[in-house]
Coordinates of C-alpha atoms in Angstrom, one line a residue:
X1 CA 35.0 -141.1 50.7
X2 CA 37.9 -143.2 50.4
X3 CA 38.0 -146.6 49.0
X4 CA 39.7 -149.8 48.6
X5 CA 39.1 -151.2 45.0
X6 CA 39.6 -154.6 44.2
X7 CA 40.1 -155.0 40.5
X8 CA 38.6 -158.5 39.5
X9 CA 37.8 -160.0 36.5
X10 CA 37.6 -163.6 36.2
X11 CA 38.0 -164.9 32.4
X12 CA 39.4 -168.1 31.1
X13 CA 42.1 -167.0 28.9
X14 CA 42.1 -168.5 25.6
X15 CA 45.3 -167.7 24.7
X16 CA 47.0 -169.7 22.1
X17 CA 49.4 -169.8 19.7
X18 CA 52.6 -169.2 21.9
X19 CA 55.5 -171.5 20.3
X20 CA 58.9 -169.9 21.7
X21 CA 61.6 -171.7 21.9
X22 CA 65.0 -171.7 23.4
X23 CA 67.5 -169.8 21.5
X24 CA 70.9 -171.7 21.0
X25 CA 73.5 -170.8 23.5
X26 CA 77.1 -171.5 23.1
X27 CA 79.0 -172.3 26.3
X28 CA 82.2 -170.6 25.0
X29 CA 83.3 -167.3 25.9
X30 CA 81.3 -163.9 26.7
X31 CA 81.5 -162.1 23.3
X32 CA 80.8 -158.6 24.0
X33 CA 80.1 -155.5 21.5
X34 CA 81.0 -151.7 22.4
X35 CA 80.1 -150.4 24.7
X36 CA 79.4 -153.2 27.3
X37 CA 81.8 -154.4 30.1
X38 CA 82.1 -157.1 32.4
X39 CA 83.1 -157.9 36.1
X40 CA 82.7 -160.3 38.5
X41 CA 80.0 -160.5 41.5
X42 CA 80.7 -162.2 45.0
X43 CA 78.9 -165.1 43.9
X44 CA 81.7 -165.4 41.9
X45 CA 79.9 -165.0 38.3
X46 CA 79.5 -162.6 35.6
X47 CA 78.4 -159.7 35.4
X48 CA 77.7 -157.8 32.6
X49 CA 76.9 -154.4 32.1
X50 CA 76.4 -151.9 29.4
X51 CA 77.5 -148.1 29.5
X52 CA 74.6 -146.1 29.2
X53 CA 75.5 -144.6 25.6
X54 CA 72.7 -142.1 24.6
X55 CA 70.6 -142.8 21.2
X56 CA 68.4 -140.6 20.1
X57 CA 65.2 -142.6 21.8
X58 CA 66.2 -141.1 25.3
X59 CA 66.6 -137.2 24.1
X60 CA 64.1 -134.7 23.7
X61 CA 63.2 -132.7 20.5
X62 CA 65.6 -129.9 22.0
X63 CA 68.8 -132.2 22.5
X64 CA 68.4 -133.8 19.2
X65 CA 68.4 -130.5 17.9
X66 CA 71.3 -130.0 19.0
X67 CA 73.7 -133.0 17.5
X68 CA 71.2 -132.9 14.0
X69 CA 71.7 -129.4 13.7
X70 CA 68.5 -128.6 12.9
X71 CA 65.2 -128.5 14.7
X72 CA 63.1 -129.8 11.7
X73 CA 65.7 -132.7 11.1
X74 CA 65.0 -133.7 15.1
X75 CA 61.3 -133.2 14.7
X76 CA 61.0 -135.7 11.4
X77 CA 63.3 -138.4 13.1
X78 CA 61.0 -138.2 16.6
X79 CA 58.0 -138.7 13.8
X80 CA 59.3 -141.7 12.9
X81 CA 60.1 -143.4 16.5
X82 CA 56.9 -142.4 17.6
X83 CA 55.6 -144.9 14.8
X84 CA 57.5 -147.3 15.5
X85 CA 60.1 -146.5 12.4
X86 CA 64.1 -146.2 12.8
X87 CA 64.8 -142.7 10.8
X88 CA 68.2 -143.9 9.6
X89 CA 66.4 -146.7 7.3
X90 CA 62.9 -144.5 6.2
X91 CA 65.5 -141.4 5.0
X92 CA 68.7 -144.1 4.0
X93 CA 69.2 -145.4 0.7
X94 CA 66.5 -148.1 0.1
X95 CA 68.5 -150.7 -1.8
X96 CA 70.9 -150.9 1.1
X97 CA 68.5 -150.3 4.4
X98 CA 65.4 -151.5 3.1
X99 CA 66.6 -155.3 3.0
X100 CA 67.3 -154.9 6.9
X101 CA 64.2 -154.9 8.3
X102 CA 62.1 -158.3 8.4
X103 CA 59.0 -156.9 7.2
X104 CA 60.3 -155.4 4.3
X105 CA 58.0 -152.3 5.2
X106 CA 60.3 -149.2 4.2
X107 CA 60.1 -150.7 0.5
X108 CA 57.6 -148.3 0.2
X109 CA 58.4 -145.0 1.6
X110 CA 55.8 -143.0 0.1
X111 CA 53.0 -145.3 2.1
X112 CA 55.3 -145.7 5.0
X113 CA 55.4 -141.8 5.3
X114 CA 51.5 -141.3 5.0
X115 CA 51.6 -143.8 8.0
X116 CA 54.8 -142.0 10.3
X117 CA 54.7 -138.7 8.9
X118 CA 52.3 -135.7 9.7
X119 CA 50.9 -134.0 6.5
X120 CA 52.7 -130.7 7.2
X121 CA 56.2 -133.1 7.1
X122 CA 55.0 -136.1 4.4
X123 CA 57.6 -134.8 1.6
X124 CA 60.6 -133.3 3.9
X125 CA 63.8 -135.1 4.9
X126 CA 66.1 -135.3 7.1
X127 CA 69.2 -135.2 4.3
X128 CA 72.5 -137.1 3.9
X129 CA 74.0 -134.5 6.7
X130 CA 71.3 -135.3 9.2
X131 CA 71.9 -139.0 8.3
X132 CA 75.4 -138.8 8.9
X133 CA 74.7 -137.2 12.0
X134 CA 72.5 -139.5 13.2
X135 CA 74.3 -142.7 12.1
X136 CA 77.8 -140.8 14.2
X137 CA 74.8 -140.9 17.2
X138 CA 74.3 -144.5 16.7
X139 CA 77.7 -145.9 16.3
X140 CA 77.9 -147.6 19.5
X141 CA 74.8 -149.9 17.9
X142 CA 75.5 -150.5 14.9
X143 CA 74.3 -147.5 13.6
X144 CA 70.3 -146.9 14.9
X145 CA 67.4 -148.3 17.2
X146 CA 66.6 -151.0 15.1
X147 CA 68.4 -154.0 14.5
X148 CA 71.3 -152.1 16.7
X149 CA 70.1 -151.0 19.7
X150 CA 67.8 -153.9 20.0
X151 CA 66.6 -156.5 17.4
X152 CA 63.1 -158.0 17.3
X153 CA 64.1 -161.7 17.1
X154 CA 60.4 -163.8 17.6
X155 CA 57.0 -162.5 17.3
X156 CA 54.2 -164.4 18.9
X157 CA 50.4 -163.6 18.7
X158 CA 47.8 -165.6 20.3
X159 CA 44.6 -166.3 19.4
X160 CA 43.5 -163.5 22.0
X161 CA 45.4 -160.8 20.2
X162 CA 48.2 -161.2 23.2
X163 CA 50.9 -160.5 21.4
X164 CA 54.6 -161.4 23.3
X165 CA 58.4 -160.2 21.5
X166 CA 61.8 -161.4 22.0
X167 CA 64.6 -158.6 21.8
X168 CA 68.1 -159.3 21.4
X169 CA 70.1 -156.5 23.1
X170 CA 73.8 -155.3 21.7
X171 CA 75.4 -157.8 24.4
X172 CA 73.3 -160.7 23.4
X173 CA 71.1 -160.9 25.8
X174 CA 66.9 -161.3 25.4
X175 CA 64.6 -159.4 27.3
X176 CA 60.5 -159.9 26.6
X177 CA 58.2 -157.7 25.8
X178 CA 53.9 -158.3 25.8
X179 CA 51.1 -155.9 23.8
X180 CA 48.0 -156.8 25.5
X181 CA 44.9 -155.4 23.4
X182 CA 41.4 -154.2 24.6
X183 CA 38.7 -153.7 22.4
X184 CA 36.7 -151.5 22.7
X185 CA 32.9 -152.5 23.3
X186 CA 31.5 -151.3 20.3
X187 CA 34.1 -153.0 18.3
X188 CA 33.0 -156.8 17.7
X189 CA 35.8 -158.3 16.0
X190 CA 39.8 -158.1 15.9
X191 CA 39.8 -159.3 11.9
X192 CA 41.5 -157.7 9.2
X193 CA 38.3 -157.1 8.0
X194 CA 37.7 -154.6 10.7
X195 CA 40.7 -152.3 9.3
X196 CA 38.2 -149.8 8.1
X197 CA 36.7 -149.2 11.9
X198 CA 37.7 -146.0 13.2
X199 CA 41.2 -146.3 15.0
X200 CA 40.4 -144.3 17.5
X201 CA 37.3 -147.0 18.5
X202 CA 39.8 -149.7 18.8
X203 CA 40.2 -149.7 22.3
X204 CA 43.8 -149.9 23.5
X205 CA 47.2 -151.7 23.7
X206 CA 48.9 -152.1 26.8
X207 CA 52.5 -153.2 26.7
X208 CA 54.3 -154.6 29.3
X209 CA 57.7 -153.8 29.9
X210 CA 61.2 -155.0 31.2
X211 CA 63.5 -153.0 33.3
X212 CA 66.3 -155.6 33.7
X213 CA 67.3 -159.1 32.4
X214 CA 66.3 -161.2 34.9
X215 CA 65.6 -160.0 38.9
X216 CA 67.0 -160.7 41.9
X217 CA 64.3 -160.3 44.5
X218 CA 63.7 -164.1 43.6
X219 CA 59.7 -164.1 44.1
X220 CA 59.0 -167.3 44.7
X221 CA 56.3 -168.0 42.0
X222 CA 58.0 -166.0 39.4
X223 CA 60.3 -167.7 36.6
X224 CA 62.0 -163.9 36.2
X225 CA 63.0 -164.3 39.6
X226 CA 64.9 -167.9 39.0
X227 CA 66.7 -166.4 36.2
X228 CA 68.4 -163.7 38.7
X229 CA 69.4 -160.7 37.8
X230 CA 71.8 -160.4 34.6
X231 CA 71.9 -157.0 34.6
X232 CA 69.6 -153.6 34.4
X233 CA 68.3 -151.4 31.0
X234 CA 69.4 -148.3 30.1
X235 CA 66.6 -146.3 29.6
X236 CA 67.1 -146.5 26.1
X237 CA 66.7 -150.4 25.9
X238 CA 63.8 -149.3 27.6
X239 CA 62.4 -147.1 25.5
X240 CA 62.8 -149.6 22.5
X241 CA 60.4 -152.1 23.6
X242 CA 57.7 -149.2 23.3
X243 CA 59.3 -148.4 19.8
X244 CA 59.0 -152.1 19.0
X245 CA 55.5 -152.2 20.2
X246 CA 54.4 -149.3 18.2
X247 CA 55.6 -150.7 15.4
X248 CA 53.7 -154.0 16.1
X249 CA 50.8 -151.9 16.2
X250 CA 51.4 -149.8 13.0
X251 CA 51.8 -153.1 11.1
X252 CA 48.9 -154.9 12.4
X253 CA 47.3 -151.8 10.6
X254 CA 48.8 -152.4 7.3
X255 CA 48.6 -156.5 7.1
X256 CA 52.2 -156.8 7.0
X257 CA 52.3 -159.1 9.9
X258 CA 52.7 -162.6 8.9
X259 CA 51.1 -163.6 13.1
X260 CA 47.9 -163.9 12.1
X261 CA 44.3 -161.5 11.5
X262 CA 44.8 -159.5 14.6
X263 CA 44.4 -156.0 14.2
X264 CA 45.9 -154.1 17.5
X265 CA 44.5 -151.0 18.8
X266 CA 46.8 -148.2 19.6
X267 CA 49.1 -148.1 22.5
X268 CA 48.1 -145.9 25.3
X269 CA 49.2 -147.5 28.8
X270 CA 52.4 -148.9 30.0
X271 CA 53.0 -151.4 32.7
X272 CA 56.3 -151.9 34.2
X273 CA 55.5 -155.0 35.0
X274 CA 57.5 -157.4 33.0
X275 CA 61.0 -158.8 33.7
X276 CA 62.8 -156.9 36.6
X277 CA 62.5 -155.0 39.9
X278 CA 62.2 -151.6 38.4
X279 CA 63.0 -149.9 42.0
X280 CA 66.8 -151.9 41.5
X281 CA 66.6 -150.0 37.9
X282 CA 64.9 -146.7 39.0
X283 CA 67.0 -144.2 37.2
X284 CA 66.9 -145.6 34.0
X285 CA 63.0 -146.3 34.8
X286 CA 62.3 -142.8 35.7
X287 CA 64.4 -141.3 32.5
X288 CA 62.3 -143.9 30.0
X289 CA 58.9 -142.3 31.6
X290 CA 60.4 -138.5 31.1
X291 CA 60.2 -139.4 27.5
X292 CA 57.5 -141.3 27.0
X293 CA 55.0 -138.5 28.8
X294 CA 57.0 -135.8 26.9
X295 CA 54.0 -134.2 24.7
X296 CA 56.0 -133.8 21.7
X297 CA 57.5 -137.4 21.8
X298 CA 55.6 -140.3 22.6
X299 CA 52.6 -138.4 24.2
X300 CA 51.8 -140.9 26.7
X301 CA 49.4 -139.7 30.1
X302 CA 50.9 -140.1 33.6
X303 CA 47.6 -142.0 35.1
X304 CA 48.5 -144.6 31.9
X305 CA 51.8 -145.5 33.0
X306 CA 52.3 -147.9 36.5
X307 CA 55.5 -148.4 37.8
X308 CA 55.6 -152.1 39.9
X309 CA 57.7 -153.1 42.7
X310 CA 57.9 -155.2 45.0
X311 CA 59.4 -152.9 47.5
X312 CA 62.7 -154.3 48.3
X313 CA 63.1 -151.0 51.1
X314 CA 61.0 -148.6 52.2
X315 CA 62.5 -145.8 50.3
X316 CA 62.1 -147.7 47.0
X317 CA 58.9 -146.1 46.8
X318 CA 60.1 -142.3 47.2
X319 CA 62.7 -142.8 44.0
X320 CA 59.5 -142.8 41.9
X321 CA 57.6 -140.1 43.9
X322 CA 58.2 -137.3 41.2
X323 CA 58.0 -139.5 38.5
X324 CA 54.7 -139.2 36.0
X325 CA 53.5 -142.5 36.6
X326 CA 51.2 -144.5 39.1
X327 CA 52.9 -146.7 41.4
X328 CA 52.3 -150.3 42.2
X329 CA 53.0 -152.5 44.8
X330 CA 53.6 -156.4 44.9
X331 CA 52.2 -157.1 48.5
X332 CA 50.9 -161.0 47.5
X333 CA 50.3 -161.7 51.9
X334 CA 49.9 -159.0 54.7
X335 CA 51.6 -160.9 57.6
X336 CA 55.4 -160.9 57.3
X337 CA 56.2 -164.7 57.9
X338 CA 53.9 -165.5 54.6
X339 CA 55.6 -161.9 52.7
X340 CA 58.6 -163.7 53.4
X341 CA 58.2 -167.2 51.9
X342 CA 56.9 -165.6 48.9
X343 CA 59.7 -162.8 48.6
X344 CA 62.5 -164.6 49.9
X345 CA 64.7 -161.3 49.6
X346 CA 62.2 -159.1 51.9
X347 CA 64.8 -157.3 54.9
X348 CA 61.9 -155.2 56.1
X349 CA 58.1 -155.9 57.8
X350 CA 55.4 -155.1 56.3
X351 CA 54.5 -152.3 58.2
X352 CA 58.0 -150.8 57.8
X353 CA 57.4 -151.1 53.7
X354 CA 54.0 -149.5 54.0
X355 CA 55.3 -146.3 55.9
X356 CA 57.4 -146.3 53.4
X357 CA 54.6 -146.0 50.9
X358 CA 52.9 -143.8 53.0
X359 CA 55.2 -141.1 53.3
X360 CA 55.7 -141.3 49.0
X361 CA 51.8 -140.7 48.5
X362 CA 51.9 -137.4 51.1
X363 CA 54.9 -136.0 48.7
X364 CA 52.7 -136.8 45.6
X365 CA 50.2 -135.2 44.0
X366 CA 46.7 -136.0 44.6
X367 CA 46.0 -137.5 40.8
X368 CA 48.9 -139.3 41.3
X369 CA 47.8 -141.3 44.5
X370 CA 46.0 -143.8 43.4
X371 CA 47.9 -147.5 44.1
X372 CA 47.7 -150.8 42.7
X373 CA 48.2 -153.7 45.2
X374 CA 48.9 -156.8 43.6
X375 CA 48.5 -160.2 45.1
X376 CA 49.6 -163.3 43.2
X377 CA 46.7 -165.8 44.4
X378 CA 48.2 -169.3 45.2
X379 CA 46.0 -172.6 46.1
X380 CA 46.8 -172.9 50.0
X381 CA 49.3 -170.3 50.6
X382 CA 48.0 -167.1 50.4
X383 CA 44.2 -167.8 49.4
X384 CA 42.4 -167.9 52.7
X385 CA 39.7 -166.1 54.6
X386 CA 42.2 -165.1 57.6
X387 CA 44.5 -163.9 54.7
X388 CA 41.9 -161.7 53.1
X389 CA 40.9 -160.5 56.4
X390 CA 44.9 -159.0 56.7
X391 CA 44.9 -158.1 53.7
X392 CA 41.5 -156.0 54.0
X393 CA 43.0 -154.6 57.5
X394 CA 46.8 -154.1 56.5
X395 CA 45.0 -151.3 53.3
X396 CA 42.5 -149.7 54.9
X397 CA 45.7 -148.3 57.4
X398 CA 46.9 -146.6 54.4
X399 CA 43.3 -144.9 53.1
X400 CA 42.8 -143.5 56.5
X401 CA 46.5 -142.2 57.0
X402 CA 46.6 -140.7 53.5
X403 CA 44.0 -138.3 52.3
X404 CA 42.5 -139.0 48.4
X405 CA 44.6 -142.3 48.3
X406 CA 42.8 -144.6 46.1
X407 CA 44.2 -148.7 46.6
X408 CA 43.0 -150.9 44.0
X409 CA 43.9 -154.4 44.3
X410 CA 44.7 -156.6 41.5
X411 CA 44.0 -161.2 42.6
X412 CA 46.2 -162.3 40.1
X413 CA 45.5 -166.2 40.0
X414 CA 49.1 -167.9 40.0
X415 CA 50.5 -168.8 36.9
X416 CA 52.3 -172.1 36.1
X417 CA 56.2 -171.2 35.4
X418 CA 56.8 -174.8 35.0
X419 CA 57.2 -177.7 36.8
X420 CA 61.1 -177.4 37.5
X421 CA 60.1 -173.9 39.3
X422 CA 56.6 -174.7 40.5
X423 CA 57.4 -175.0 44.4
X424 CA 54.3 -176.7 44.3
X425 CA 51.9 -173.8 43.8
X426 CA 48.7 -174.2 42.0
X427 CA 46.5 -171.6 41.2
X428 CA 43.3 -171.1 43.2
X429 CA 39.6 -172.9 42.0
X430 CA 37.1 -170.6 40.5
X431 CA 35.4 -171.1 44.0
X432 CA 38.5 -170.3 46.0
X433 CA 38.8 -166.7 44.4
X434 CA 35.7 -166.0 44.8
X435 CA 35.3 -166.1 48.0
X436 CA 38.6 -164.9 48.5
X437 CA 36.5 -161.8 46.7
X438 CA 33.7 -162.5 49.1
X439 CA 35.4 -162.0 52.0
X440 CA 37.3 -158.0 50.9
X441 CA 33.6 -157.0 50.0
X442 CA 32.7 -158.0 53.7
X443 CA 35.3 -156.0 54.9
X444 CA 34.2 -152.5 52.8
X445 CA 36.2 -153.7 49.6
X446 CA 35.3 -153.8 46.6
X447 CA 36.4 -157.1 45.2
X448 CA 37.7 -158.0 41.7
X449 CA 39.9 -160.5 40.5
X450 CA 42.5 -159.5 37.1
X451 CA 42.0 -161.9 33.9
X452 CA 44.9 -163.5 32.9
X453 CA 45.9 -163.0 29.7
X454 CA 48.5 -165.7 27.8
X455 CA 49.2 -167.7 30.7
X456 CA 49.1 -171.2 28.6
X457 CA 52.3 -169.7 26.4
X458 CA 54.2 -168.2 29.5
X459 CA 53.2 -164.9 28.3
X460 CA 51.1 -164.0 31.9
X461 CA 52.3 -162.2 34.8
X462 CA 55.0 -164.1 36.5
X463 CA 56.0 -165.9 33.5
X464 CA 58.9 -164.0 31.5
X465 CA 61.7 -165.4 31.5
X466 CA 64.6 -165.8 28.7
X467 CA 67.1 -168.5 27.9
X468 CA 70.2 -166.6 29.0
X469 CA 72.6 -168.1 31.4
X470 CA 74.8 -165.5 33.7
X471 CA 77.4 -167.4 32.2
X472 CA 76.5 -168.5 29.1
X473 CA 75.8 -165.5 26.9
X474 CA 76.7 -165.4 23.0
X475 CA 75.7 -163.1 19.9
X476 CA 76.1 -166.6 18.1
X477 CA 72.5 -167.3 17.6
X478 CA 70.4 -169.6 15.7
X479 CA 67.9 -169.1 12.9
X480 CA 64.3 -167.4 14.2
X481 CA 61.7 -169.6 15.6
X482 CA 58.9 -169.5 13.9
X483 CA 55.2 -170.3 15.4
X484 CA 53.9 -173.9 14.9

């Protein structure tokens, strides 16, 4: 039988904790690194872009084979990134590497190893040749992943376990990245105390991940959308905020986190669902999920990975229709003139976007055609009985045109992005969502409504955003913020 589900879930979040602040920016010239380049956009401003120089996070076991000349070296350094761990510090010289990394965790490799390494590898290394090798890889980032590729610049954990990082990318700019944990039931606390529960009895992490730096589909409730876009991810920027993450994770572990007494269960689904329109970015997208569902790299299962867009053409969803992932799409109102106040960018009807969609989930396989809909829930707008009706009416069109499609629908109560950016939405009452909920279960569907997690510390969906100016961007920086 096929069904429309409803995902709902309604929770106050009692996130806190959240202290970012802005990072200084100096108005004087773009100072750019290797491997970036600039030009200038209609509007007349900057653009920056970076040339999609391979590191090792985007190859496969066989490719980094072939530059580490051995297949042993390329398995021990795809050990480490699975972990979370940058190779070029856990087999460099200690006294020189070890100082680099702010938690002072590959002080101790012989721990560090029992964590990255399996048992069958704990006492190999990659050797001063494979170093070399690797470090010739890197040069473009100043040498590796960490701290070169990208550099974890503010770490923020909230009461909740939320947990939201600030990465500083070659060129300067910040992109954000959020771990959202789920315990699992049996588990009744997040303490260090708990470290000796079973890992595997954790529950999960789900990290939510950027594509770009900034968007420019311009969603109006969305503070990523009033930053525009700066420019997209190489798939290897991409892949470091899981690398990131899974270090987060690993540390939480070991109690070197200074954050607080939240233990994080392991990662096991990605959301593309942070800054950026991922269909403007879907190369780069599609290359970071080829490695991260790779079963000899970071292992991750196709049904855990959802790729988000808010459809800027119909054929936006066919770029992903190969791709091991689950798709999403940002719908937020079925009739077009109400689509359009909310996605100011939208050049299509909704009917023409959902043929679009249609035609993807025929091409796909049948595992793979489960949808998320996601509709941002705003006091007045969008929240209505007619509007749920549409809604209800505009899905069941797809379930009946495509055979084992699955639609479940994510209410995702609006977020405040701040007063400057408001527009003057305000999210739903309790009572308002629920019968919004009321209303899809009338119609056949089943009705639930997504928690929001860290939405008082701008960590909630709709709420990245970074300090960067299009033309205001320096590597001048000043010293981390720290949490209050």
């Amino acid at each position: 039988m096929k069904g429309i589900l409803v995902l709902v879930a309604i929770t106050q979040a009692p996130c806190r904790g959240f202290t970012f602040q802005a990072a200084t920016i100096a108005t004087s010239s773009i100072q750019l690194q290797k491997g970036t380049s600039t030009d200038v956009g209609d509007d007349g401003l900057v653009q920056i872009s970076t040339e999609n120089k391979q590191t090792a996070l985007s190859m496969t076991i066989d490719q980094l084979e072939k530059v580490l000349g051995g297949r042993g070296r390329a398995r021990l350094a795809w050990d480490c990134y699975c972990n979370g761990a940058d190779p070029t510090y856990f087999f460099g010289d200690t006294h020189l590497l070890a100082a680099k990394s702010i938690f002072g965790e590959y002080s101790d490799k012989l721990s560090l190893a029992q964590h990255v390494l399996p048992t069958p590898r704990v006492t190999q290394t990659i050797g001063k040749n494979g170093l070399s090798l690797l470090a010739d890889l890197h040069s473009h980032c100043g040498g590796g992943v960490e701290n070169g590729l990208a550099t974890l610049i503010h770490i923020s954990t909230s009461t909740d376990g939320t947990t939201k990082l600030l990465l500083r990318l070659m060129d300067g700019f910040e992109v954000e990245t959020v771990l959202i944990p789920f315990w699992a039931a049996d588990s009744n606390t997040n303490e260090i105390e708990s470290r000796t529960t079973r890992y595997a009895t954790l529950g999960r992490t789900t990290v939510c991940i950027s594509s770009q730096v900034g968007c420019k589909q311009g969603c109006s409730f969305c503070a990523t959308g009033k930053m525009g876009k700066l420019r997209s991810l190489s798939s290897d920027e991409i892949l470091a905020q899981l690398f990131y993450a899974k270090k987060i994770v690993r540390l939480s572990h070991d109690g070197i986190l200074d954050s607080g007494k939240v233990v994080l269960p392991p990662v096991s689904n990605i959301v593309f669902m942070g800054m950026g329109e991922p269909a403007d970015n879907a190369q780069s997208v599609k290359d970071a999920i080829n490695i991260m569902t790779k079963t000899d790299l970071f292992q991750l299962k196709a049904t855990r990975i959802t790729v988000s867009t808010v459809a800027p053409t119909p054929e936006a969803f066919m770029e992903f229709c190969d791709s091991k992932c689950v798709l999403a799409w940002s719908v937020h109102a079925a009739r077009d003139e109400l689509r359009k106040k909310l996605v100011p960018t939208t050049k299509y009807t909704m009917s023409e976007l959902r043929q679009g969609l249609i035609d993807t989930l025929h091409k796909r396989k049948r595992n793979l055609r489960t949808v998320m809909i996601e509709v941002a829930l705003i006091a007045d707008v969008n929240d209505s009985l007619q509007e749920a009706d549409g809604l209800a009416d505009f899905l069941k069109y797809i379930t009946n045109e495509v055979p084992a499609s699955n639609l479940m629908v994510n209410v995702i109560p609006y977020n405040d992005i701040g007063t400057d950016l408001t527009n003057g939405y305000k999210q739903p009452s309790s009572e308002r969502i629920l019968l919004f909920q009321r209303r899809l279960l009338a119609a056949g569907v089943l009705a639930n409504v997504r928690g929001t997690r860290g939405d008082e510390e701008s960590a909630a969906c709709g709420q990245l955003a970074t300090s960067r100016k299009k033309k205001e961007c320096s590597t001048e920086t000043a010293a981390l913020p720290v949490d209050d």
